[in-house]
PDB file of C-alpha atoms in Angstrom:
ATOM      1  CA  UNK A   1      80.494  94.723 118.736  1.00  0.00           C
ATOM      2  CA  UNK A   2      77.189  92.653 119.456  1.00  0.00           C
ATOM      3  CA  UNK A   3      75.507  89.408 118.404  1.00  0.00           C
ATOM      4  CA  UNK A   4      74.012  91.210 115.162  1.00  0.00           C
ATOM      5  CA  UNK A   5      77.421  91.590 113.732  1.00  0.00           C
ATOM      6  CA  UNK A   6      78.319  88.173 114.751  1.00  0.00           C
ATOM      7  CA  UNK A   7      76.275  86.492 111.733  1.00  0.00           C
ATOM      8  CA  UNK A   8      77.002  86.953 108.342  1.00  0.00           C
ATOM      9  CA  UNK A   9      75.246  89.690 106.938  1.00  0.00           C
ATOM     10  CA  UNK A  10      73.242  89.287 103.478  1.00  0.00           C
ATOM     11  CA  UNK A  11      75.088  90.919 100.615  1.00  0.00           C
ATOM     12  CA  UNK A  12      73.092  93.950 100.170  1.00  0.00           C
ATOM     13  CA  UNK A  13      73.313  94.564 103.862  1.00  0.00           C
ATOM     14  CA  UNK A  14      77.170  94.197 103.494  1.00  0.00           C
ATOM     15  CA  UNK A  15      76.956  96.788 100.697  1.00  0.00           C
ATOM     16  CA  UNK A  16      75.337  98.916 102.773  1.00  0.00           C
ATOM     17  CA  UNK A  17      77.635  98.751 105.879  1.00  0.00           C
ATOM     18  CA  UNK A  18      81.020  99.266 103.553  1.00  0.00           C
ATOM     19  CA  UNK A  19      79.045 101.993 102.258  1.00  0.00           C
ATOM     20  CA  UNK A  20      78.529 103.449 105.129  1.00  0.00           C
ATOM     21  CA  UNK A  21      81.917 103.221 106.642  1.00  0.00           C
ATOM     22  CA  UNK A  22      83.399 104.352 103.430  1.00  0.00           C
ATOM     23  CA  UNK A  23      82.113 107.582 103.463  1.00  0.00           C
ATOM     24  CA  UNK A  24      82.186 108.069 107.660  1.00  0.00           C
ATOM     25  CA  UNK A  25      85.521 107.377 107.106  1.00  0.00           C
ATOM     26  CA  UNK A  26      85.795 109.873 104.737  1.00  0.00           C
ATOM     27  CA  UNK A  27      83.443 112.957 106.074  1.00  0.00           C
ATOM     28  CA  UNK A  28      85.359 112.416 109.362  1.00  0.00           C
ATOM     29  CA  UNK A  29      88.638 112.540 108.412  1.00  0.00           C
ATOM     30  CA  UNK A  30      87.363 115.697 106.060  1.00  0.00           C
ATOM     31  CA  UNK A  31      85.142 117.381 108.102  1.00  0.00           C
ATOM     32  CA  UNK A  32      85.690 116.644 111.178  1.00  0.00           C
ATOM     33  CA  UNK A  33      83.544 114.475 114.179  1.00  0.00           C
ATOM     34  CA  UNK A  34      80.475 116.824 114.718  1.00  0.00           C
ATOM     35  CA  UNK A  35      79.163 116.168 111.042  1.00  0.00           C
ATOM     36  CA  UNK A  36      75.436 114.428 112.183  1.00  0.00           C
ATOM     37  CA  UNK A  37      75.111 110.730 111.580  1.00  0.00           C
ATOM     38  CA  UNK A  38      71.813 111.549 109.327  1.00  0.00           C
ATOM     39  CA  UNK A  39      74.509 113.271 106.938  1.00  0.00           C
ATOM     40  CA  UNK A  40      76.497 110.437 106.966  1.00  0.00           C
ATOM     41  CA  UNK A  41      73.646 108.311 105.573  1.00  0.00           C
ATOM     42  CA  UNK A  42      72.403 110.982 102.950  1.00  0.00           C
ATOM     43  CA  UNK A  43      76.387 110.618 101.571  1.00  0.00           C
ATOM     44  CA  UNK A  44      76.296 107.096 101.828  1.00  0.00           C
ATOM     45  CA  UNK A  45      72.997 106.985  99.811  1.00  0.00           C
ATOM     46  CA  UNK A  46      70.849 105.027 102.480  1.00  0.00           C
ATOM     47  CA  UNK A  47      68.528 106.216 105.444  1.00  0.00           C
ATOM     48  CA  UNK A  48      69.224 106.616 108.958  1.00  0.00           C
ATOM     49  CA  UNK A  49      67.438 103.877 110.262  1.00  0.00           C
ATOM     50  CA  UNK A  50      70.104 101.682 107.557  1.00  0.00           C
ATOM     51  CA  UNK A  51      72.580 103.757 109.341  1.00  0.00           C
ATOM     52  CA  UNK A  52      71.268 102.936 112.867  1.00  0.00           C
ATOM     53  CA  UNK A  53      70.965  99.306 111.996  1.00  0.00           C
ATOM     54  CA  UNK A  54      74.498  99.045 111.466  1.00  0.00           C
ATOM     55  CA  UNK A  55      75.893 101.085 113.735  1.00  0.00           C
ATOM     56  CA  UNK A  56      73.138 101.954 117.071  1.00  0.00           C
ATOM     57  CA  UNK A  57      75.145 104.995 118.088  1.00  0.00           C
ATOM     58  CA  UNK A  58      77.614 107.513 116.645  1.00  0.00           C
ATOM     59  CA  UNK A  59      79.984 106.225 118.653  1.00  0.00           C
ATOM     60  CA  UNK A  60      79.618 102.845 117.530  1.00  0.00           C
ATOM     61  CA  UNK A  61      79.996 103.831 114.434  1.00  0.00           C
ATOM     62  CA  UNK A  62      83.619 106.224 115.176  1.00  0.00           C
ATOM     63  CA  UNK A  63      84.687 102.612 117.179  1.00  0.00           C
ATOM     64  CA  UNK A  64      83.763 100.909 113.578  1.00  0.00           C
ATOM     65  CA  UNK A  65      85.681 103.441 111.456  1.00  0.00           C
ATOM     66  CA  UNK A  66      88.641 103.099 113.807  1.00  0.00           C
ATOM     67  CA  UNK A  67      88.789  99.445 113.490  1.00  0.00           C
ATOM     68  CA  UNK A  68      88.630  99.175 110.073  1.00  0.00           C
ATOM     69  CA  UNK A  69      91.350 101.533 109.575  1.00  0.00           C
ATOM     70  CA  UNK A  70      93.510  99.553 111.257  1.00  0.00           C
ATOM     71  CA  UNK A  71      92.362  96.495 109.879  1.00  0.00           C
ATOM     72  CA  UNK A  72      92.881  98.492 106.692  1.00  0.00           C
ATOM     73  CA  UNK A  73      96.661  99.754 107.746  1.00  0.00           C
ATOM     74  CA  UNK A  74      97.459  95.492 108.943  1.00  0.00           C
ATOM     75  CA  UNK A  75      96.709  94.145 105.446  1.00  0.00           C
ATOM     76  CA  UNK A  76      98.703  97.144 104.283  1.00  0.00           C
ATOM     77  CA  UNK A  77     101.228  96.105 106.018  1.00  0.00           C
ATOM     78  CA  UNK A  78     101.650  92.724 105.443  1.00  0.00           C
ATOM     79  CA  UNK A  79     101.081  93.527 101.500  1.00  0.00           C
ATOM     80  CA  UNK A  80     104.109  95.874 101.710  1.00  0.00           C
ATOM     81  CA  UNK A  81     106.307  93.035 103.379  1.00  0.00           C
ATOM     82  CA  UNK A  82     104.933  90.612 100.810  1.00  0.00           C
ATOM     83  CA  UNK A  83     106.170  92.882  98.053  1.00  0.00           C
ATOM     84  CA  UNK A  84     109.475  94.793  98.401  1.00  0.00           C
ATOM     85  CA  UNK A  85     112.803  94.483 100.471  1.00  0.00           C
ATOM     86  CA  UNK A  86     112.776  94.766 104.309  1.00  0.00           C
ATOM     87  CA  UNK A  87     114.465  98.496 104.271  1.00  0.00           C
ATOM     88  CA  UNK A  88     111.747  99.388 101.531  1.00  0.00           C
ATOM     89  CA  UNK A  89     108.747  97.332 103.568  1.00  0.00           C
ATOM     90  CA  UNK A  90     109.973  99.570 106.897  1.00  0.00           C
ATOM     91  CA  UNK A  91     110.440 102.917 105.493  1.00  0.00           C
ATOM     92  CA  UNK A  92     107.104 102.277 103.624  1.00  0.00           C
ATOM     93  CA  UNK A  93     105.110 101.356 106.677  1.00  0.00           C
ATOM     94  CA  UNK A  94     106.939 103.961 109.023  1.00  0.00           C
ATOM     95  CA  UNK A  95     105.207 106.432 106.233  1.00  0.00           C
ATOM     96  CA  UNK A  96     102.052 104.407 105.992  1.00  0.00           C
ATOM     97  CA  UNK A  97     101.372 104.183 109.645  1.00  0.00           C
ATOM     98  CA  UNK A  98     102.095 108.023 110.389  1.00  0.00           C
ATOM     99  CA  UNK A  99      99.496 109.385 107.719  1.00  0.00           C
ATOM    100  CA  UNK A 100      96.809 106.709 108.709  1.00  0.00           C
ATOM    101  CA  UNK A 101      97.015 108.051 112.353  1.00  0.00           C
ATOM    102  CA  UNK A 102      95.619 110.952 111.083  1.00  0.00           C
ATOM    103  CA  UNK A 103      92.854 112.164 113.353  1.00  0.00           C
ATOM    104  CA  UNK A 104      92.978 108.914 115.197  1.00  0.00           C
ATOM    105  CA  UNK A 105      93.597 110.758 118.948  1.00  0.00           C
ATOM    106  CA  UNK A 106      90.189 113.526 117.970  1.00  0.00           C
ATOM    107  CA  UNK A 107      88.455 109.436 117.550  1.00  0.00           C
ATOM    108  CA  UNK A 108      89.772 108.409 120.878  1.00  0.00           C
ATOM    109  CA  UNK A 109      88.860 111.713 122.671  1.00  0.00           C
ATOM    110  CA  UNK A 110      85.342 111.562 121.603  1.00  0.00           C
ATOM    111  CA  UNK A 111      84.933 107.918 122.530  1.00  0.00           C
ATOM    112  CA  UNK A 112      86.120 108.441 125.368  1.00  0.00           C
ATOM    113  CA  UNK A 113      83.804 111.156 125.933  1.00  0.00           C
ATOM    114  CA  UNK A 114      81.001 109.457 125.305  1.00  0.00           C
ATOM    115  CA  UNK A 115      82.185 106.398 127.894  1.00  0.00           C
ATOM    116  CA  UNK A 116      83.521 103.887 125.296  1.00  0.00           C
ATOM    117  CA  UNK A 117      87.108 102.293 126.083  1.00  0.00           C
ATOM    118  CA  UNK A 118      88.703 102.536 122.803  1.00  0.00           C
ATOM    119  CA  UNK A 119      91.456 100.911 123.570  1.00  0.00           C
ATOM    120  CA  UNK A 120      89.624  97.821 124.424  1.00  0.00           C
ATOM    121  CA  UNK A 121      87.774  97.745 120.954  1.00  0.00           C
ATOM    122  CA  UNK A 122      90.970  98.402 119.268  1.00  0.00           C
ATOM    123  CA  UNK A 123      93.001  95.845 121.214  1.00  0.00           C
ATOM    124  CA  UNK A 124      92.759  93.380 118.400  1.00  0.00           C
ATOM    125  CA  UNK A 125      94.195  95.228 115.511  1.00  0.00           C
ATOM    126  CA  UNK A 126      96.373  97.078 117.419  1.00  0.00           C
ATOM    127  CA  UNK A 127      98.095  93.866 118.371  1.00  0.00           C
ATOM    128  CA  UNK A 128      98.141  92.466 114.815  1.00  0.00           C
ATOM    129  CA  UNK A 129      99.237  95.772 113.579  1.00  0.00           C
ATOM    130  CA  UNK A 130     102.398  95.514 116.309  1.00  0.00           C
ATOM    131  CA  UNK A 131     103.329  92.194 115.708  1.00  0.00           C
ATOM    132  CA  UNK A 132     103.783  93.121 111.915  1.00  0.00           C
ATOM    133  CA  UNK A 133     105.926  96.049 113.187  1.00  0.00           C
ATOM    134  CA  UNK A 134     108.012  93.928 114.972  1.00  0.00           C
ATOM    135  CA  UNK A 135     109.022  91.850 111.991  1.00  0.00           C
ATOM    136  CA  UNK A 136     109.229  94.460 109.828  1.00  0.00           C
ATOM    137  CA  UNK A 137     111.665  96.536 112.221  1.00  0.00           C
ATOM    138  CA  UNK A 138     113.759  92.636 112.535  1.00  0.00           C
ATOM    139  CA  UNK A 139     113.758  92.516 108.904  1.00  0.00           C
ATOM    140  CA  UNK A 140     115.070  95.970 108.746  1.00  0.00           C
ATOM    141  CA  UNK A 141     117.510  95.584 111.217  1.00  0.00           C
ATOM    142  CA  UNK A 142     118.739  92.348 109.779  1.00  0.00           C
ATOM    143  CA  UNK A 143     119.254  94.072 106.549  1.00  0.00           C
ATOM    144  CA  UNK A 144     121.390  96.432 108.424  1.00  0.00           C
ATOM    145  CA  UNK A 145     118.713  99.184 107.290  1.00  0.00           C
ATOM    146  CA  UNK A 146     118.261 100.197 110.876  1.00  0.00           C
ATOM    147  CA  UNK A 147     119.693 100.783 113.830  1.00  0.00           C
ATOM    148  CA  UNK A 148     119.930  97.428 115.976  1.00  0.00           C
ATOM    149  CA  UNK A 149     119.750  98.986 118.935  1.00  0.00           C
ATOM    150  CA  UNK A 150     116.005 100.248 118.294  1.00  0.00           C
ATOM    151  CA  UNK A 151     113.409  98.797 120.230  1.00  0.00           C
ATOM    152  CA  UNK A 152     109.615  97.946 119.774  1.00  0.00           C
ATOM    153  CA  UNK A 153     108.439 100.372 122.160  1.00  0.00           C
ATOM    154  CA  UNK A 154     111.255 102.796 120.538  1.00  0.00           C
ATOM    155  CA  UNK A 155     109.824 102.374 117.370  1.00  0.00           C
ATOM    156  CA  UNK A 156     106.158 102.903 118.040  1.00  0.00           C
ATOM    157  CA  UNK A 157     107.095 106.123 120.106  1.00  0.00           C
ATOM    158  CA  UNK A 158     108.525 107.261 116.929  1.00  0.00           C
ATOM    159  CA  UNK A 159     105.489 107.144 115.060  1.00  0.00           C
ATOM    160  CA  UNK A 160     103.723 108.674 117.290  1.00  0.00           C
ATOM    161  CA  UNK A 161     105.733 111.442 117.598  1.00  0.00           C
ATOM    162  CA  UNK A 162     106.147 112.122 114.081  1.00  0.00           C
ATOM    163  CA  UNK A 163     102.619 111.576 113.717  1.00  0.00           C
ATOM    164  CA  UNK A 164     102.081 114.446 116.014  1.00  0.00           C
ATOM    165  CA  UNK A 165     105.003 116.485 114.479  1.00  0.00           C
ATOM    166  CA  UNK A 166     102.966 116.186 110.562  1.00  0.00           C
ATOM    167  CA  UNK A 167     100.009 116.988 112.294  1.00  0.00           C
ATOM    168  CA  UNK A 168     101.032 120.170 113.491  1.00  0.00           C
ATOM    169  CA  UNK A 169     102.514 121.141 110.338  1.00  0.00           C
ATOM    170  CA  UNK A 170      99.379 121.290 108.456  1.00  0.00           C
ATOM    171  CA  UNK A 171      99.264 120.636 104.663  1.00  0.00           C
ATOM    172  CA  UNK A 172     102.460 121.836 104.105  1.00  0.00           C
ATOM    173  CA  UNK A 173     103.865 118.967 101.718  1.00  0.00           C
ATOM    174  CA  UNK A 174     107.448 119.987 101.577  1.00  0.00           C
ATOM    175  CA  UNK A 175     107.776 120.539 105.039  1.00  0.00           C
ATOM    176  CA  UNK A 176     106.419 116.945 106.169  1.00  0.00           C
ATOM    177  CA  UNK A 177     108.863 115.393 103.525  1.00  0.00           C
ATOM    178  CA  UNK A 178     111.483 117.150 105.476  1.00  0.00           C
ATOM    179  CA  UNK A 179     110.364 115.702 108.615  1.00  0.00           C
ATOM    180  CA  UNK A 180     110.015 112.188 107.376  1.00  0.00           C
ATOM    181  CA  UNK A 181     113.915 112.303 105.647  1.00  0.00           C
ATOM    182  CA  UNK A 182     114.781 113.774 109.094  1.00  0.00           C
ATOM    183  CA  UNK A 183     113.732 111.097 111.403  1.00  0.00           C
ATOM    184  CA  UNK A 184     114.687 108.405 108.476  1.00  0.00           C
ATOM    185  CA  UNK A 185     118.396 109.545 108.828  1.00  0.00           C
ATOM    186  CA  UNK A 186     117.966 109.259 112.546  1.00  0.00           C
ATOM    187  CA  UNK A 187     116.464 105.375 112.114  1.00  0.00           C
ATOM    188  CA  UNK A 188     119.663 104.319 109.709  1.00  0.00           C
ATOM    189  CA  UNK A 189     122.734 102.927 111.188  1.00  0.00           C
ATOM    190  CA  UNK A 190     125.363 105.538 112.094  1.00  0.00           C
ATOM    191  CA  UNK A 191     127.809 105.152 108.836  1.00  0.00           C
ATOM    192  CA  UNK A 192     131.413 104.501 109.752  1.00  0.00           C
ATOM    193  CA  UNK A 193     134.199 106.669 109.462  1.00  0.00           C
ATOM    194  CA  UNK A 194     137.031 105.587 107.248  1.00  0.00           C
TER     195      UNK A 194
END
């Protein structure tokens, strides 16, 4: 991000750019990538050179959307810890996490497509968004909510395989419950047998 979004932007201006990543969030995650950034500004209610202002490129603006959902799923996060139990917080997040990453590998392809690292841009969030993980998955574990053998790295290959899994199902509602009590009942501690 450059030296123009360094400085505090006036509040109309601010208006404008939540505006605009509102509804880019929104038509991409809808309609897909291809949707033209001069769209994007006729939803948002400003004009392209607003739009271009903001964000010089499409792909500025995709590496935009991306970090604000994951700023977005981080406050989420720690809101959720803030407010229930540590089983509820985990399950919660594991949930929360899973049906934000909607989409998110069709943003990485095109970025990297067009020659932007993503994984640089993200870095930030992404190491926020682990560190909150890892207490949440202590807590859990501490609460004898899940298994204490599960690792970090376990735990975020998890949701990104059931992230996958969901995705693949479609909009079948019934059929991604399933999956989520599935790999829930694989998370818990084994129950004894008396």
């Amino acid at each position: 991000m450059g030296g123009a979004q360094e400085r505090p932007l006036r509040a109309d201006a601010a208006r404008n750019r939540a505006r605009l990543l509102d509804t880019a969030t929104e038509v991409f995650t809808s309609r897909g990538l291809s949707v033209p950034t001069e769209e994007i500004a006729r939803a948002a209610g400003v004009g392209v050179g607003t739009l271009f202002r903001h964000f010089p490129t499409k792909e500025a603006l995709l590496e935009a959307v991306m970090v604000r959902r994951l700023e977005a799923m981080a406050a989420r996060t720690a809101q959720l810890a803030a407010e229930t139990g540590p089983a509820d917080a985990f399950f919660a997040c594991f949930r929360l996490v899973v049906e934000q990453s909607a989409g998110k590998n069709e943003f990485t392809q095109a970025l990297a497509a067009a020659g932007v690292d993503a994984h640089a841009s993200l870095q930030g969030p992404t190491i926020e968004i682990q560190a909150r993980l890892s207490d949440l998955l202590a807590g859990a574990q501490r609460a004898g909510a899940v298994r204490p053998e599960l690792g970090l790295a376990e735990f975020i290959a998890l949701l990104a395989g059931t992230g996958r899994a969901i995705e693949q199902l479609g909009p079948d509602p019934a059929s991604r419950e399933r999956i989520f009590e599935v790999i829930f009942d694989g998370l818990r501690p084994p129950r004894c047998a008396t």
